[in-house]
Structure formats: C-alpha cells, structure tokens
Coordinates of C-alpha atoms and ligand atoms in Angstrom, one line a residue:
M25 CA -23.5 -9.7 18.7
G26 CA -26.1 -11.9 17.0
I27 CA -26.1 -13.5 13.6
I28 CA -24.4 -11.6 10.8
K29 CA -26.7 -10.8 7.9
T30 CA -25.4 -7.5 6.5
I31 CA -21.8 -6.7 5.7
G32 CA -20.6 -3.2 5.1
I33 CA -17.5 -2.7 2.9
L34 CA -15.3 0.4 2.5
T35 CA -11.9 1.5 1.1
S36 CA -9.8 3.8 3.2
G37 CA -6.5 5.7 3.0
G38 CA -4.5 5.9 -0.2
D39 CA -6.1 4.2 -3.2
A40 CA -4.3 1.1 -4.6
P41 CA -4.8 -0.8 -7.8
G42 CA -6.7 -3.9 -7.1
M43 CA -9.1 -2.3 -4.5
N44 CA -11.9 -2.7 -7.1
A45 CA -11.1 -6.4 -7.5
A46 CA -11.3 -6.7 -3.7
I47 CA -14.7 -4.9 -3.6
R48 CA -15.9 -7.2 -6.4
S49 CA -14.7 -10.3 -4.6
V50 CA -16.2 -9.4 -1.2
T51 CA -19.5 -8.5 -2.8
R52 CA -19.9 -11.5 -4.9
S53 CA -18.6 -14.0 -2.4
G54 CA -20.8 -12.4 0.2
I55 CA -23.9 -12.6 -1.9
C56 CA -23.0 -16.2 -2.8
N57 CA -22.9 -17.0 0.9
G58 CA -26.3 -15.4 1.6
F59 CA -25.1 -12.1 3.0
K60 CA -26.5 -8.6 2.2
I61 CA -23.7 -6.2 1.1
K62 CA -23.6 -2.5 1.6
G63 CA -21.0 -0.4 -0.2
I64 CA -19.9 2.5 2.0
Y65 CA -18.5 5.6 0.2
R66 CA -15.4 7.6 1.1
G67 CA -14.0 5.4 3.8
Y68 CA -14.6 6.1 7.4
E69 CA -16.0 9.6 6.5
G70 CA -18.9 7.9 4.6
L71 CA -19.4 5.5 7.5
I72 CA -19.8 8.4 9.9
K73 CA -22.1 10.2 7.6
G74 CA -24.1 7.1 6.5
E75 CA -23.2 7.4 2.7
M76 CA -23.9 3.9 1.4
K77 CA -25.7 1.8 -1.1
D78 CA -27.0 -1.8 -1.2
F79 CA -24.7 -3.6 -3.6
T80 CA -25.9 -6.2 -6.1
T81 CA -23.5 -8.3 -8.2
E82 CA -24.1 -5.9 -11.1
D83 CA -22.7 -3.0 -9.0
V84 CA -19.3 -4.6 -9.3
S85 CA -19.5 -5.7 -12.9
G86 CA -16.6 -4.6 -15.2
I87 CA -14.5 -3.2 -12.3
I88 CA -11.8 -5.9 -12.0
T89 CA -9.7 -4.1 -14.7
R90 CA -10.0 -0.7 -13.2
G91 CA -7.5 1.1 -10.9
G92 CA -8.7 3.4 -8.0
T93 CA -11.8 2.5 -6.1
I94 CA -15.4 2.8 -7.1
L95 CA -16.3 3.3 -3.4
K96 CA -13.9 6.4 -3.4
T97 CA -11.6 6.8 -0.5
A98 CA -10.7 9.4 2.1
R99 CA -8.5 10.2 5.0
C100 CA -10.8 11.0 8.0
A101 CA -9.4 12.7 11.0
E102 CA -12.8 12.4 12.9
F103 CA -12.5 8.6 12.9
M104 CA -9.3 9.0 14.9
T105 CA -11.3 10.2 17.8
P106 CA -13.6 8.1 20.1
E107 CA -16.5 10.5 19.3
G108 CA -16.0 9.9 15.6
R109 CA -15.9 6.2 16.0
K110 CA -19.1 6.4 18.2
K111 CA -20.9 8.1 15.3
A112 CA -19.7 5.4 12.9
F113 CA -21.0 2.7 15.3
K114 CA -24.4 4.5 15.4
T115 CA -24.5 4.4 11.6
C116 CA -23.9 0.6 11.7
Q117 CA -26.8 0.2 14.1
K118 CA -29.1 2.4 12.1
E119 CA -28.2 0.7 8.8
R120 CA -28.3 -2.7 10.5
I121 CA -24.7 -3.5 9.4
D122 CA -23.5 -6.5 11.5
A123 CA -19.9 -6.6 10.2
L124 CA -17.4 -4.5 8.3
V125 CA -14.7 -5.3 5.7
V126 CA -12.1 -2.6 5.6
I127 CA -9.7 -2.4 2.6
G128 CA -6.7 -0.2 3.4
G129 CA -3.2 0.3 4.7
N130 CA -1.6 0.5 8.1
G131 CA -3.6 3.5 9.3
S132 CA -6.9 2.2 8.1
L133 CA -6.4 -1.1 9.9
T134 CA -5.3 0.7 13.1
G135 CA -8.7 2.5 13.0
A136 CA -10.4 -0.9 12.2
R137 CA -8.8 -2.5 15.3
D138 CA -9.8 0.4 17.6
F139 CA -13.4 0.3 16.3
G140 CA -13.7 -3.4 16.6
M141 CA -12.4 -3.4 20.1
E142 CA -14.4 -0.5 21.4
F143 CA -17.7 -1.7 20.2
D144 CA -17.1 -5.5 20.2
F145 CA -17.9 -5.3 16.5
P146 CA -16.7 -7.9 13.9
V147 CA -14.2 -6.2 11.5
I148 CA -12.1 -7.9 8.8
G149 CA -9.3 -6.1 7.1
L150 CA -7.9 -6.6 3.6
P151 CA -4.3 -5.4 2.9
G152 CA -4.9 -2.5 0.4
T153 CA -1.8 -0.4 0.0
I154 CA 0.9 0.1 -2.5
D155 CA 3.5 0.3 0.2
N156 CA 3.6 -3.5 1.2
D157 CA 4.1 -2.4 4.8
L158 CA 1.6 -4.7 6.5
Y159 CA 3.0 -7.5 8.6
G160 CA 1.9 -11.1 8.1
T161 CA 1.2 -11.0 4.4
D162 CA 3.8 -11.5 1.7
S163 CA 2.3 -8.8 -0.5
T164 CA -0.4 -6.2 -0.3
I165 CA -3.0 -5.4 -2.9
G166 CA -1.6 -2.7 -5.2
Y167 CA 2.1 -3.3 -4.5
D168 CA 2.9 -5.5 -7.6
T169 CA 1.1 -3.1 -10.0
T170 CA 2.9 -0.2 -8.5
M171 CA 6.3 -1.9 -8.9
N172 CA 5.5 -2.6 -12.6
T173 CA 4.4 1.1 -13.1
I174 CA 7.6 2.3 -11.5
M175 CA 9.7 -0.1 -13.6
E176 CA 8.1 1.2 -16.8
C177 CA 8.8 4.8 -15.9
V178 CA 12.4 4.2 -14.9
D179 CA 13.0 2.3 -18.1
R180 CA 12.1 5.5 -19.9
I181 CA 14.1 7.7 -17.7
R182 CA 17.1 5.4 -18.3
D183 CA 16.9 6.3 -22.0
T184 CA 17.4 10.0 -21.4
A185 CA 19.9 9.4 -18.5
N186 CA 22.0 7.3 -20.9
S187 CA 21.8 9.8 -23.7
H188 CA 23.0 12.7 -21.5
E189 CA 25.2 10.8 -19.2
R190 CA 23.5 12.0 -16.1
I191 CA 22.8 10.8 -12.6
F192 CA 19.1 10.6 -12.0
F193 CA 17.5 10.4 -8.5
V194 CA 14.1 8.9 -9.0
E195 CA 11.8 9.3 -6.0
V196 CA 9.1 6.6 -5.4
M197 CA 6.4 6.2 -2.8
G198 CA 6.6 3.7 0.1
R199 CA 5.9 5.7 3.3
D200 CA 8.4 4.5 5.9
A201 CA 9.1 1.3 4.1
G202 CA 11.7 0.6 1.4
F203 CA 10.0 -2.3 -0.4
L204 CA 9.1 -0.3 -3.5
A205 CA 12.5 1.4 -3.7
Q206 CA 14.7 -1.6 -3.1
N207 CA 12.8 -4.1 -5.3
C208 CA 12.2 -1.6 -8.1
A209 CA 16.0 -0.7 -8.1
I210 CA 16.7 -4.4 -8.7
A211 CA 13.9 -4.7 -11.4
C212 CA 15.2 -1.6 -13.2
G213 CA 18.9 -2.4 -13.0
A214 CA 19.4 0.8 -11.0
E215 CA 22.8 1.6 -9.5
A216 CA 21.5 2.1 -6.0
A217 CA 18.5 2.5 -3.7
I218 CA 18.2 4.8 -0.8
V219 CA 15.7 3.4 1.7
P220 CA 14.4 4.5 5.0
E221 CA 15.4 1.3 6.8
E222 CA 19.0 2.2 6.4
T223 CA 19.0 6.0 7.0
T224 CA 19.3 5.8 10.7
N225 CA 22.8 4.4 10.8
V226 CA 24.5 4.9 7.4
D227 CA 25.0 7.7 5.0
Q228 CA 23.7 5.8 1.9
L229 CA 24.7 8.5 -0.5
A230 CA 28.3 8.6 0.8
Q231 CA 28.4 4.9 0.6
F232 CA 27.2 4.8 -3.0
M233 CA 29.4 7.6 -4.2
G234 CA 32.3 6.1 -2.3
R235 CA 32.0 2.9 -4.2
G236 CA 32.7 4.9 -7.4
I237 CA 30.7 4.9 -10.6
R238 CA 32.2 2.6 -13.2
K239 CA 33.9 4.7 -15.9
S240 CA 32.2 2.8 -18.8
K241 CA 28.8 3.6 -17.4
K242 CA 26.9 6.2 -19.4
S243 CA 24.4 7.0 -16.6
C244 CA 23.3 6.3 -13.2
I245 CA 19.9 5.7 -11.6
V246 CA 19.3 5.9 -7.9
I247 CA 15.9 5.0 -6.6
V248 CA 15.0 7.0 -3.5
S249 CA 12.1 6.3 -1.0
E250 CA 9.9 9.4 -0.5
S251 CA 10.7 11.2 2.7
P252 CA 9.8 14.8 3.9
K253 CA 13.4 15.7 4.6
C254 CA 15.6 13.3 2.6
G255 CA 13.9 12.7 -0.7
A256 CA 15.4 12.8 -4.2
L257 CA 15.8 16.6 -4.1
Y258 CA 17.9 16.4 -0.9
Y259 CA 20.3 13.8 -2.4
A260 CA 20.6 15.6 -5.7
D261 CA 21.5 18.8 -3.9
R262 CA 24.1 17.0 -1.9
V263 CA 25.7 15.6 -5.0
K264 CA 25.8 19.0 -6.6
K265 CA 27.6 20.4 -3.6
E266 CA 29.8 17.5 -2.6
F267 CA 30.5 16.0 -6.0
P268 CA 30.3 19.0 -8.4
G269 CA 31.6 17.1 -11.5
F270 CA 28.3 15.3 -12.0
D271 CA 25.3 16.3 -14.1
V272 CA 22.3 15.5 -11.8
R273 CA 18.6 15.4 -12.4
V274 CA 15.6 14.5 -10.2
S275 CA 12.4 12.8 -11.2
I276 CA 9.6 12.5 -8.6
L277 CA 7.1 9.9 -9.9
G278 CA 4.3 11.1 -7.6
H279 CA 0.7 10.0 -8.0
L280 CA 1.1 8.3 -11.3
Q281 CA 2.4 5.4 -9.3
R282 CA -1.0 4.8 -7.8
G283 CA -3.0 4.7 -11.1
G284 CA -3.6 2.1 -13.8
S285 CA -5.1 -1.3 -14.3
P286 CA -4.1 -3.8 -11.6
S287 CA -1.6 -6.6 -12.5
A288 CA -2.7 -10.2 -12.6
H289 CA -1.0 -10.7 -9.3
D290 CA -2.9 -8.0 -7.6
R291 CA -6.3 -9.1 -9.1
I292 CA -5.7 -12.6 -7.9
L293 CA -4.5 -11.5 -4.4
A294 CA -7.6 -9.2 -4.1
S295 CA -9.9 -11.9 -5.2
I296 CA -8.5 -14.6 -2.9
T297 CA -8.4 -12.3 0.2
G298 CA -11.8 -10.9 -0.6
A299 CA -13.3 -14.3 -0.6
G300 CA -11.2 -15.0 2.5
A301 CA -12.9 -12.1 4.3
I302 CA -16.3 -13.7 3.8
E303 CA -14.9 -17.1 4.9
A304 CA -13.5 -15.4 8.1
I305 CA -17.0 -13.9 8.9
K306 CA -18.6 -17.3 8.4
Q307 CA -16.0 -18.8 10.8
G308 CA -16.9 -16.1 13.4
Q309 CA -13.4 -14.4 13.2
R310 CA -13.0 -10.8 14.0
N311 CA -10.3 -8.2 14.2
V312 CA -8.1 -10.0 11.7
M313 CA -6.6 -9.0 8.3
V314 CA -6.7 -11.6 5.6
G315 CA -3.3 -12.1 4.0
V316 CA -1.5 -14.6 1.8
R317 CA 1.8 -16.1 3.1
N318 CA 3.7 -18.8 1.2
N319 CA 0.6 -19.2 -1.0
E320 CA -1.7 -19.9 1.9
V321 CA -4.5 -17.7 3.1
V322 CA -3.8 -16.5 6.6
Y323 CA -5.7 -14.5 9.2
V324 CA -3.5 -12.1 11.0
P325 CA -4.7 -10.2 14.2
F326 CA -4.9 -6.5 13.5
S327 CA -2.5 -5.8 16.4
E328 CA 0.1 -7.9 14.6
C329 CA -0.4 -6.7 11.0
I330 CA 0.0 -3.1 12.0
R331 CA 3.4 -3.6 13.6
T332 CA 5.7 -1.1 12.1
D333 CA 8.7 -3.3 11.8
K334 CA 8.0 -5.2 8.5
R335 CA 11.2 -5.1 6.6
F336 CA 12.3 -6.3 3.2
D337 CA 14.8 -9.1 3.1
K338 CA 18.2 -7.6 3.7
R339 CA 19.7 -10.0 1.1
L340 CA 18.1 -7.7 -1.5
I341 CA 20.7 -5.0 -0.5
T342 CA 23.5 -7.4 -1.3
V343 CA 21.9 -8.5 -4.6
L344 CA 21.5 -4.9 -5.7
D345 CA 25.1 -4.0 -4.7
E346 CA 26.5 -7.0 -6.5
L347 CA 24.5 -6.5 -9.7
S348 CA 25.2 -2.7 -10.0
I349 CA 29.0 -2.9 -10.3
Ligands
ATP2 P1 -1.7 4.1 2.8 O1 -0.9 2.8 3.0 O2 -2.1 4.3 1.5 O3 -1.1 5.3 3.5 P2 -3.4 4.0 5.2 O4 -4.6 3.2 5.5 O5 -2.2 3.7 6.0 O6 -3.1 3.8 3.6 P3 -3.8 6.5 6.5 O7 -4.0 7.9 6.0 O8 -2.7 6.3 7.5 O9 -3.7 5.6 5.3 O10 -5.2 6.1 7.3 C1 -6.4 6.2 6.6 C2 -7.5 6.5 7.6 O11 -7.6 5.5 8.7 C3 -7.3 7.8 8.4 O12 -7.7 9.0 7.6 C4 -8.2 7.6 9.6 O13 -9.5 7.8 9.3 C5 -7.9 6.2 9.9 N1 -6.9 6.0 10.9 C6 -5.5 6.1 10.7 N2 -4.8 6.0 11.8 C7 -5.7 5.8 12.8 C8 -5.7 5.6 14.2 N3 -4.5 5.6 14.8 N4 -6.8 5.5 14.9 C9 -8.0 5.5 14.2 N5 -8.2 5.7 12.9 C10 -7.0 5.8 12.2

C-alpha cells in the first residue's frame, strides 16, 4: 500500500446520535491534514455499489447538532460474504480510496476487521453505537445521548406510574449488553433493572419481587434490556400470573431512543475520536478503533474491541439495589 491521499468515510449499522459530529470531524481534520475525503452513502452497501461524493468542509456544515447520519446507514448482508467484500475492494480501487474510516458498532467493526485483513487495506474504526458494547473505550458515540433520552422518558412514565400506583416495565435498547438498562435505572431512580448479563444464572424478577416492594411506594419502575424472548412483555406477563395483586403496564421505548440532537459529551467524543482517526492514518496505523479511556485517546485493535465480554461495573448492581429500598 502506497501513500494515502484519499480517505473514504461511512456510517454502518444502527444510527447513533453523534455520528454526524464524527463525520464532520473526520472530514475537517482530514482536509486540514491534506487528505481528500469521500463520503460513502448507506454503509457497506454504498461501498459495494460505489455511492459516494467528494466532501468539502461545507458538506459537513451545520450537522454537529443533528441526530442520525447525513451519510445514511444500512445493514448489508452482502458485505458479510467474501464476494461482497471483494466488490467493496474493487470500488476502493476504482475510486482511488486509499483508506477507510468506519463509524459503527460491533458488527460494523467486525466487517471492517475482515475487510482490512483480507485486502491489507488501512481501516480505522470509530465507536458509533448507542449500546456502549465496544471493548477498550469508556463510552461510545451515542450512548450518553441515549441515556439522557431514556431518562427523560422514564421521568414522564414515573408521573403516570405514581398516579395510578402501577408497576411499569420499561424496555430499553442495548443488544446483548446492559449498560443502558443498568445506568438508566440508577439515573431514573428505578426500583430495578433486568439486564442480559445476569439472566443466565439468576431469576432477576423473582429476586426483585422477593425483596418486596416498600408499602409506602406509590409505584415501581423496572428497566428491562431488550431481548427477543425475555423483554418487558415477558416479565409483565409473569407478574400478572405469579403476583396477581399488581397493576402492571409495559412501555417499550423503541426507536425514539436513537433520535435527537447529540449531547455535549457525544459531540466531544465524536470530535476527538474523528480527529484521532486522521492522526492514526498519519501514523500509519490500521485495523484499530479510536477510543477514549481515562480521558486519553487510545487505539484499540479491532480484534480486541469486538470482544463480546465488555461488561458494566458490577458495583452498579449494588448501588441500584441499595438506593431502591
Ligand atoms: P449497532 O450497535 O447499532 O447494532 P452494528 O455495527 O453492531 O451497530 P450490525 O447490524 O451488527 O450493527 O452490523 C452492521 C453491518 O456490518 C452489517 O449489516 C454487515 O454489513 C456488517 N457486518 C456485521 N457483522 C459482520 C461480520 N461478521 N462480517 C462482516 N461484516 C459484518
């Protein structure tokens, strides 16, 4: 691989607030450092099909405040095959793209790792996911905004839950990780969180109901991590059957969790890691994700950041338990 002149940038997987701030940062920092930037539309699908545009600094004006991604995003099954990735490589050759910056979550960076290895191609990742499930960075772009959105929603639900003296099961996103559920439960003063990290060995509902709900409490909020089998509906059904005295309701927050203007934290994280991606390219790094750990920019090999065992601090469970008595 020769000298890098042109950098392609794309967003992939679920959209996350702050992706635009990251696109802006990579573009402007790239241009500042003498690179040509190509914005690639619809993630890996656009890379395979060659949907892209040369980006100027004006193309990223006024987007730092906006949620979603101006580059659009997609889930692309074809990129999961060697043939699909070959097509993507051909596009890079045709368009004279010398390096890629991929903004996305676990799946997107797994694809980035395979692509980089197969074609000996420089790829830098940015942690763009609301789930915070990427190893090696304290936080991911979108996670903080989503926590704040969930907190606002649950504050509102609390009003109605209080008035009617109900148990509410509020389902939040998070894939296979409980970061959103556990931390939002603390931020909202919820009575419990049901998280995937714990489901394998304990019946969290039985544990929670077993503790007993304080008589003086007018309502109860339980934050549940999304799950195909054991989401909020599953637990609400169980309470209806196993504890028939309670008035139970379910609220699935769904896609509203992804939207909205990014928080200051996410804008700053996106800006720092975006500039960090250009710095990484200048240093000749490849196949790494740019993260921030203990306030320091870090470069984490893809193989490490996609590990599936990133877990929230177990002390958060004790904190929630103690504060919800
Ligand atoms: P989110 O955190 O929002 O779920 P994500 O990046 O994890 O984001 P995925 O749907 O898992 O979202 O992945 C996005 C895209 O990345 C997929 O549609 C596919 O194109 C690519 N991808 C995912 N997994 C792989 C893989 N194992 N090999 C190659 N490409 C992959």
